[in-house]
Amino acid sequence: MTELLTEQCDGVLQLTINRPDALNALNTNVIGLLVDTVREAADDPACRAVVLTGAGEKAFCAGADLKELAEMGADRAHEVMRAGQAAFRAIERTPIPVIAAVNGLALGGGFELILASTIPVLSTRASLGLPESGLGLIPGYGGTQRLPRAVGERIAAHLMLTGSRLDADRAYDLGLTPVPPVAPDNLHEAAMDIARTIARQGPVAVRSILTALEIGRDASLDAALTAETGMAALAIAGDESAEGISAFLERRPPRFVTEGDRR
Ligand code: CO8
């Protein structure tokens, strides 16, 4: 049985981490499958969005696979940590949106996966935490950097140093998700709804917006605005905006066609 289930429909690729007996903990196999699949999706013009969730009712993902980790020497663990960190970075910077449908526990690397996603949607059963310090570890899949950027340093320090959990409402209040938590039965549809809405936008525009966000993470405002100007100029000169603006003027829905749709 594969540890990452995939299903593509209407331009949306659904990914399910499929290790429910281990609360969907991230072993090296899952991390490899995840990053390869997201990279392939980004290369596929027919794929407009990814929805990522965990199998079963209990967990989105319980973090790094501690059983696998326990069997590694320090050198191998370091290698795995670097590969995991690079994988999360690849997910963060992918030019198609990754919607995390957080169906339950999201601990350690599971919470860090949410932080690397584009838009997390939380079920009311979601519970987020970074318990690494209690294990003598640190949130090494980007948590020490992305969490303070998302919620501020004091709240991040408190969460990382105490291992305290956030319930879905608190996570929403802190801005970790842009949408109010949804009932568990509605989570899949809520995430798919966002993904399908994005899939109807101009595909080049979506990729450009995500690229602009990625550039802005590290650049000065002036440098990022210069990059934005270049992308905006390309957009206005392209077929996609010609279609989008014509559709608006003709009072009809736009028909955005990509290479993938023509296949
Ligand atoms: N890794 C491997 N197996 C796990 C993990 C995990 N992270 N979490 C749960 N499991 C397994 C359990 O071992 C158990 O399997 P089995 O029945 O075969 O023993 C099964 O899932 C169910 O778990 P529990 O019986 O423990 O279920 P409970 O409901 O009693 O508890 C908890 C649920 C609270 C989630 C508990 O399982 C737990 O605390 N899990 C560990 C969570 C955790 O600490 N995650 C952080 C890991 S560290 C990390 O992510 C750091 C990443 C960056 C550093 C990387 C360095 C290389």
CSV table of C-alpha atoms and ligand atoms in Angstrom, one decimal:
chain,number,residue,atom,x,y,z
A,1,MET,CA,0.0,0.0,0.0
A,2,THR,CA,1.5,3.3,-1.0
A,3,GLU,CA,2.2,5.8,1.8
A,4,LEU,CA,1.0,8.7,-0.3
A,5,LEU,CA,-2.3,8.4,-2.0
A,6,THR,CA,-2.9,10.6,-5.1
A,7,GLU,CA,-6.0,11.5,-7.1
A,8,GLN,CA,-6.4,14.2,-9.7
A,9,CYS,CA,-9.7,15.7,-10.7
A,10,ASP,CA,-10.7,19.0,-12.2
A,11,GLY,CA,-7.2,20.3,-12.1
A,12,VAL,CA,-6.8,19.6,-8.4
A,13,LEU,CA,-4.4,17.0,-7.1
A,14,GLN,CA,-5.4,15.4,-3.9
A,15,LEU,CA,-2.6,13.9,-1.7
A,16,THR,CA,-3.2,11.9,1.4
A,17,ILE,CA,-0.4,10.8,3.7
A,18,ASN,CA,-1.4,7.2,4.2
A,19,ARG,CA,0.1,5.9,7.5
A,20,PRO,CA,-2.8,6.1,9.8
A,21,ASP,CA,-1.4,3.5,12.1
A,22,ALA,CA,1.6,5.7,12.7
A,23,LEU,CA,-0.6,8.9,12.8
A,24,ASN,CA,0.8,9.7,9.4
A,25,ALA,CA,4.3,10.3,10.8
A,26,LEU,CA,6.8,11.5,8.2
A,27,ASN,CA,9.3,8.8,7.3
A,28,THR,CA,11.9,9.4,4.6
A,29,ASN,CA,9.7,7.5,2.1
A,30,VAL,CA,6.8,9.8,2.6
A,31,ILE,CA,8.9,13.0,2.5
A,32,GLY,CA,10.5,11.8,-0.7
A,33,LEU,CA,7.1,10.9,-2.3
A,34,LEU,CA,5.6,14.2,-1.1
A,35,VAL,CA,8.3,16.4,-2.6
A,36,ASP,CA,8.5,14.5,-5.9
A,37,THR,CA,4.8,14.5,-6.3
A,38,VAL,CA,4.5,18.2,-5.6
A,39,ARG,CA,7.3,18.9,-8.0
A,40,GLU,CA,5.7,16.8,-10.8
A,41,ALA,CA,2.4,18.6,-10.2
A,42,ALA,CA,4.2,22.0,-10.6
A,43,ASP,CA,5.5,20.8,-13.9
A,44,ASP,CA,2.0,19.7,-15.1
A,45,PRO,CA,0.1,22.7,-16.6
A,46,ALA,CA,-3.2,20.8,-16.1
A,47,CYS,CA,-2.6,20.8,-12.3
A,48,ARG,CA,-3.8,24.0,-10.7
A,49,ALA,CA,-3.8,23.2,-7.0
A,50,VAL,CA,-2.9,20.5,-4.5
A,51,VAL,CA,-4.9,19.5,-1.5
A,52,LEU,CA,-2.9,17.7,1.2
A,53,THR,CA,-4.4,15.8,4.1
A,54,GLY,CA,-3.8,12.8,6.4
A,55,ALA,CA,-5.5,9.4,6.3
A,56,GLY,CA,-7.8,8.5,9.1
A,57,GLU,CA,-9.8,10.6,11.6
A,58,LYS,CA,-7.2,11.3,14.2
A,59,ALA,CA,-4.2,12.9,12.7
A,60,PHE,CA,-3.1,15.1,9.9
A,61,CYS,CA,0.5,14.2,10.7
A,62,ALA,CA,2.3,13.4,14.0
A,63,GLY,CA,5.6,14.8,12.7
A,64,ALA,CA,8.9,13.1,12.0
A,65,ASP,CA,8.8,9.3,12.3
A,66,LEU,CA,10.4,8.9,15.8
A,67,LYS,CA,10.8,5.1,15.3
A,68,GLU,CA,12.8,5.6,12.1
A,69,LEU,CA,14.8,8.4,13.7
A,70,ALA,CA,15.7,6.3,16.7
A,71,GLU,CA,17.4,3.8,14.5
A,72,MET,CA,19.6,6.3,12.8
A,73,GLY,CA,23.1,7.4,13.7
A,74,ALA,CA,23.7,11.1,14.0
A,75,ASP,CA,25.1,11.5,10.5
A,76,ARG,CA,22.1,9.8,8.9
A,77,ALA,CA,19.7,11.8,11.1
A,78,HIS,CA,21.5,15.0,10.0
A,79,GLU,CA,21.1,14.0,6.3
A,80,VAL,CA,17.4,13.2,6.8
A,81,MET,CA,16.9,16.5,8.6
A,82,ARG,CA,18.5,18.4,5.7
A,83,ALA,CA,16.5,16.5,3.1
A,84,GLY,CA,13.3,17.1,5.1
A,85,GLN,CA,14.0,20.8,5.4
A,86,ALA,CA,14.7,21.0,1.7
A,87,ALA,CA,11.5,19.2,0.9
A,88,PHE,CA,9.4,21.6,3.0
A,89,ARG,CA,11.1,24.5,1.3
A,90,ALA,CA,10.3,23.0,-2.1
A,91,ILE,CA,6.7,22.7,-1.1
A,92,GLU,CA,6.7,26.3,0.2
A,93,ARG,CA,8.1,27.7,-3.0
A,94,THR,CA,6.2,25.6,-5.5
A,95,PRO,CA,4.3,27.8,-8.0
A,96,ILE,CA,1.0,26.0,-7.5
A,97,PRO,CA,-0.9,26.4,-4.3
A,98,VAL,CA,-0.8,23.7,-1.6
A,99,ILE,CA,-4.0,23.6,0.5
A,100,ALA,CA,-3.4,21.7,3.7
A,101,ALA,CA,-6.7,20.1,4.9
A,102,VAL,CA,-5.8,19.7,8.6
A,103,ASN,CA,-8.0,16.9,9.9
A,104,GLY,CA,-6.6,16.3,13.3
A,105,LEU,CA,-3.3,16.3,15.2
A,106,ALA,CA,-0.5,18.3,13.6
A,107,LEU,CA,2.6,17.9,15.7
A,108,GLY,CA,6.2,18.7,15.1
A,109,GLY,CA,6.9,18.2,11.4
A,110,GLY,CA,3.1,18.0,10.9
A,111,PHE,CA,2.7,21.6,12.1
A,112,GLU,CA,5.8,22.6,10.1
A,113,LEU,CA,4.1,21.1,7.0
A,114,ILE,CA,1.2,23.4,7.6
A,115,LEU,CA,3.6,26.4,7.9
A,116,ALA,CA,5.1,25.5,4.6
A,117,SER,CA,1.7,25.1,2.8
A,118,THR,CA,0.1,28.0,1.0
A,119,ILE,CA,-3.4,27.9,2.6
A,120,PRO,CA,-4.2,25.7,5.6
A,121,VAL,CA,-7.8,24.9,6.3
A,122,LEU,CA,-8.5,23.4,9.8
A,123,SER,CA,-11.1,21.1,11.0
A,124,THR,CA,-12.5,21.9,14.5
A,125,ARG,CA,-10.7,18.8,15.6
A,126,ALA,CA,-7.2,20.1,14.6
A,127,SER,CA,-4.6,20.4,17.3
A,128,LEU,CA,-1.3,22.0,16.5
A,129,GLY,CA,1.9,21.8,18.5
A,130,LEU,CA,5.7,21.6,18.4
A,131,PRO,CA,6.7,19.1,21.1
A,132,GLU,CA,10.3,18.8,19.9
A,133,SER,CA,12.0,20.4,22.8
A,134,GLY,CA,10.4,17.8,25.1
A,135,LEU,CA,12.2,15.2,22.9
A,136,GLY,CA,15.5,17.0,23.1
A,137,LEU,CA,15.0,18.0,19.4
A,138,ILE,CA,14.2,21.3,17.8
A,139,PRO,CA,11.5,22.1,15.1
A,140,GLY,CA,14.1,21.4,12.4
A,141,TYR,CA,11.7,21.3,9.4
A,142,GLY,CA,11.6,25.1,9.3
A,143,GLY,CA,9.5,25.6,12.4
A,144,THR,CA,12.0,27.9,14.2
A,145,GLN,CA,11.9,30.2,11.3
A,146,ARG,CA,8.4,30.0,9.8
A,147,LEU,CA,6.5,30.1,13.0
A,148,PRO,CA,7.9,33.4,14.3
A,149,ARG,CA,7.4,34.9,10.9
A,150,ALA,CA,3.7,33.8,11.0
A,151,VAL,CA,2.8,34.7,14.6
A,152,GLY,CA,5.6,36.8,16.0
A,153,GLU,CA,8.6,35.8,18.1
A,154,ARG,CA,7.0,35.7,21.5
A,155,ILE,CA,4.2,33.4,20.7
A,156,ALA,CA,6.5,31.2,18.6
A,157,ALA,CA,9.0,31.0,21.5
A,158,HIS,CA,6.2,30.1,23.9
A,159,LEU,CA,4.9,27.3,21.7
A,160,MET,CA,8.3,25.9,20.9
A,161,LEU,CA,9.7,26.1,24.4
A,162,THR,CA,6.6,24.7,26.2
A,163,GLY,CA,5.3,22.3,23.5
A,164,SER,CA,1.8,23.8,24.2
A,165,ARG,CA,-0.9,22.9,21.8
A,166,LEU,CA,-3.1,25.3,19.8
A,167,ASP,CA,-6.7,24.3,19.1
A,168,ALA,CA,-8.3,25.3,15.8
A,169,ASP,CA,-10.0,28.4,17.1
A,170,ARG,CA,-6.8,29.7,18.6
A,171,ALA,CA,-4.8,28.9,15.4
A,172,TYR,CA,-7.4,30.9,13.5
A,173,ASP,CA,-7.2,33.8,15.9
A,174,LEU,CA,-3.4,33.8,15.5
A,175,GLY,CA,-3.8,34.0,11.7
A,176,LEU,CA,-2.4,30.6,11.0
A,177,THR,CA,-5.3,29.9,8.7
A,178,PRO,CA,-7.3,32.4,6.7
A,179,VAL,CA,-10.7,30.6,7.1
A,180,PRO,CA,-12.6,29.8,10.3
A,181,PRO,CA,-12.3,26.2,11.4
A,182,VAL,CA,-14.9,23.8,9.8
A,183,ALA,CA,-16.7,20.8,11.0
A,184,PRO,CA,-14.7,17.6,10.3
A,185,ASP,CA,-17.3,16.3,7.9
A,186,ASN,CA,-17.0,19.5,5.8
A,187,LEU,CA,-13.2,19.8,5.8
A,188,HIS,CA,-12.6,18.0,2.5
A,189,GLU,CA,-15.2,20.0,0.7
A,190,ALA,CA,-14.0,23.3,2.2
A,191,ALA,CA,-10.4,22.6,1.1
A,192,MET,CA,-11.6,21.4,-2.4
A,193,ASP,CA,-13.8,24.5,-2.7
A,194,ILE,CA,-10.8,26.8,-2.2
A,195,ALA,CA,-8.7,24.6,-4.6
A,196,ARG,CA,-11.4,24.6,-7.3
A,197,THR,CA,-11.9,28.4,-7.0
A,198,ILE,CA,-8.1,28.9,-7.5
A,199,ALA,CA,-8.2,26.5,-10.4
A,200,ARG,CA,-10.7,28.8,-12.2
A,201,GLN,CA,-8.4,31.8,-12.0
A,202,GLY,CA,-5.8,32.6,-14.6
A,203,PRO,CA,-3.3,29.9,-14.2
A,204,VAL,CA,-0.3,32.1,-15.2
A,205,ALA,CA,-1.6,34.8,-12.8
A,206,VAL,CA,-1.8,32.2,-9.9
A,207,ARG,CA,1.8,31.1,-10.6
A,208,SER,CA,3.0,34.7,-10.8
A,209,ILE,CA,1.3,35.6,-7.5
A,210,LEU,CA,3.0,32.7,-5.8
A,211,THR,CA,6.3,33.5,-7.4
A,212,ALA,CA,5.9,37.2,-6.2
A,213,LEU,CA,5.2,36.0,-2.7
A,214,GLU,CA,8.3,33.7,-2.8
A,215,ILE,CA,10.5,36.6,-4.0
A,216,GLY,CA,9.1,38.9,-1.3
A,217,ARG,CA,10.1,36.4,1.5
A,218,ASP,CA,13.7,37.4,1.3
A,219,ALA,CA,14.0,40.5,-0.8
A,220,SER,CA,13.9,44.2,0.1
A,221,LEU,CA,10.6,45.9,-0.6
A,222,ASP,CA,12.1,47.8,-3.5
A,223,ALA,CA,13.7,44.7,-5.1
A,224,ALA,CA,10.4,42.8,-4.7
A,225,LEU,CA,8.4,45.6,-6.2
A,226,THR,CA,10.7,45.7,-9.2
A,227,ALA,CA,10.1,42.0,-9.7
A,228,GLU,CA,6.4,42.6,-9.3
A,229,THR,CA,6.5,45.3,-12.0
A,230,GLY,CA,8.2,42.8,-14.4
A,231,MET,CA,5.6,40.1,-13.7
A,232,ALA,CA,2.7,42.6,-14.0
A,233,ALA,CA,4.0,43.8,-17.4
A,234,LEU,CA,4.3,40.2,-18.6
A,235,ALA,CA,0.7,39.5,-17.4
A,236,ILE,CA,-0.8,42.5,-19.2
A,237,ALA,CA,1.0,41.5,-22.4
A,238,GLY,CA,-0.1,37.9,-22.3
A,239,ASP,CA,-3.1,36.0,-23.8
A,240,GLU,CA,-4.4,35.2,-20.3
A,241,SER,CA,-5.2,38.8,-19.4
A,242,ALA,CA,-6.5,39.5,-23.0
A,243,GLU,CA,-9.0,36.7,-22.3
A,244,GLY,CA,-9.8,37.8,-18.7
A,245,ILE,CA,-10.4,41.4,-19.7
A,246,SER,CA,-12.5,40.4,-22.8
A,247,ALA,CA,-14.6,38.1,-20.7
A,248,PHE,CA,-15.2,40.9,-18.2
A,249,LEU,CA,-16.2,43.3,-21.0
A,250,GLU,CA,-18.4,40.7,-22.7
A,251,ARG,CA,-20.0,39.7,-19.4
A,252,ARG,CA,-19.1,36.1,-19.7
A,253,PRO,CA,-16.9,33.7,-17.6
A,254,PRO,CA,-13.3,33.6,-18.8
A,255,ARG,CA,-11.9,30.6,-20.7
A,256,PHE,CA,-8.3,30.2,-19.5
A,257,VAL,CA,-6.7,27.5,-21.6
A,258,THR,CA,-3.2,26.1,-20.8
A,259,GLU,CA,-1.0,23.6,-22.6
A,260,GLY,CA,-2.3,21.0,-20.2
A,261,ASP,CA,-5.9,21.6,-21.2
A,262,ARG,CA,-5.0,21.2,-24.9
A,263,ARG,CA,-3.5,17.8,-24.4
B,1,CO8,N1,6.6,8.7,14.8
B,1,CO8,C1,6.4,7.4,14.7
B,1,CO8,N2,5.3,6.8,15.2
B,1,CO8,C2,4.4,7.6,15.8
B,1,CO8,C3,4.5,9.0,15.9
B,1,CO8,C4,5.7,9.6,15.4
B,1,CO8,N3,5.9,10.9,15.4
B,1,CO8,N4,3.5,9.5,16.6
B,1,CO8,C5,2.6,8.4,16.8
B,1,CO8,N5,3.2,7.3,16.4
B,1,CO8,C6,2.6,5.9,16.4
B,1,CO8,C7,2.7,5.4,17.8
B,1,CO8,O1,4.0,4.8,18.1
B,1,CO8,C8,1.6,4.3,17.8
B,1,CO8,O2,2.1,3.2,17.1
B,1,CO8,P1,2.1,1.8,17.8
B,1,CO8,O3,0.7,1.5,18.1
B,1,CO8,O4,2.7,0.9,16.8
B,1,CO8,O5,3.0,1.9,19.0
B,1,CO8,C9,0.6,5.0,16.9
B,1,CO8,O6,1.2,6.0,16.2
B,1,CO8,C10,-0.5,5.6,17.7
B,1,CO8,O7,0.1,6.5,18.6
B,1,CO8,P2,-0.2,6.5,20.2
B,1,CO8,O8,-0.5,5.1,20.7
B,1,CO8,O9,0.9,7.2,20.9
B,1,CO8,O10,-1.6,7.4,20.2
B,1,CO8,P3,-2.0,8.3,21.4
B,1,CO8,O11,-3.4,8.7,21.1
B,1,CO8,O12,-1.8,7.7,22.8
B,1,CO8,O13,-1.1,9.6,21.4
B,1,CO8,C11,0.2,11.4,20.3
B,1,CO8,C12,-1.1,10.4,20.2
B,1,CO8,C13,0.0,12.4,21.4
B,1,CO8,C14,0.2,12.1,19.0
B,1,CO8,C15,1.4,10.6,20.5
B,1,CO8,O14,1.5,9.5,19.6
B,1,CO8,C16,2.7,11.4,20.3
B,1,CO8,O15,3.0,12.1,21.2
B,1,CO8,N6,3.4,11.2,19.2
B,1,CO8,C17,4.6,11.9,18.9
B,1,CO8,C18,4.4,13.3,18.4
B,1,CO8,C19,5.6,14.0,18.3
B,1,CO8,O16,6.4,14.2,19.3
B,1,CO8,N7,5.9,14.6,17.1
B,1,CO8,C20,7.1,15.4,16.9
B,1,CO8,C21,8.2,14.5,16.3
B,1,CO8,S1,9.7,15.4,16.1
B,1,CO8,C22,9.6,16.2,14.7
B,1,CO8,O17,8.6,16.2,14.0
B,1,CO8,C23,10.8,17.1,14.4
B,1,CO8,C24,11.0,17.3,12.9
B,1,CO8,C25,12.2,18.0,12.6
B,1,CO8,C26,13.5,17.3,13.1
B,1,CO8,C27,13.9,16.2,12.2
B,1,CO8,C28,15.2,15.6,12.6
B,1,CO8,C29,15.7,14.4,11.7
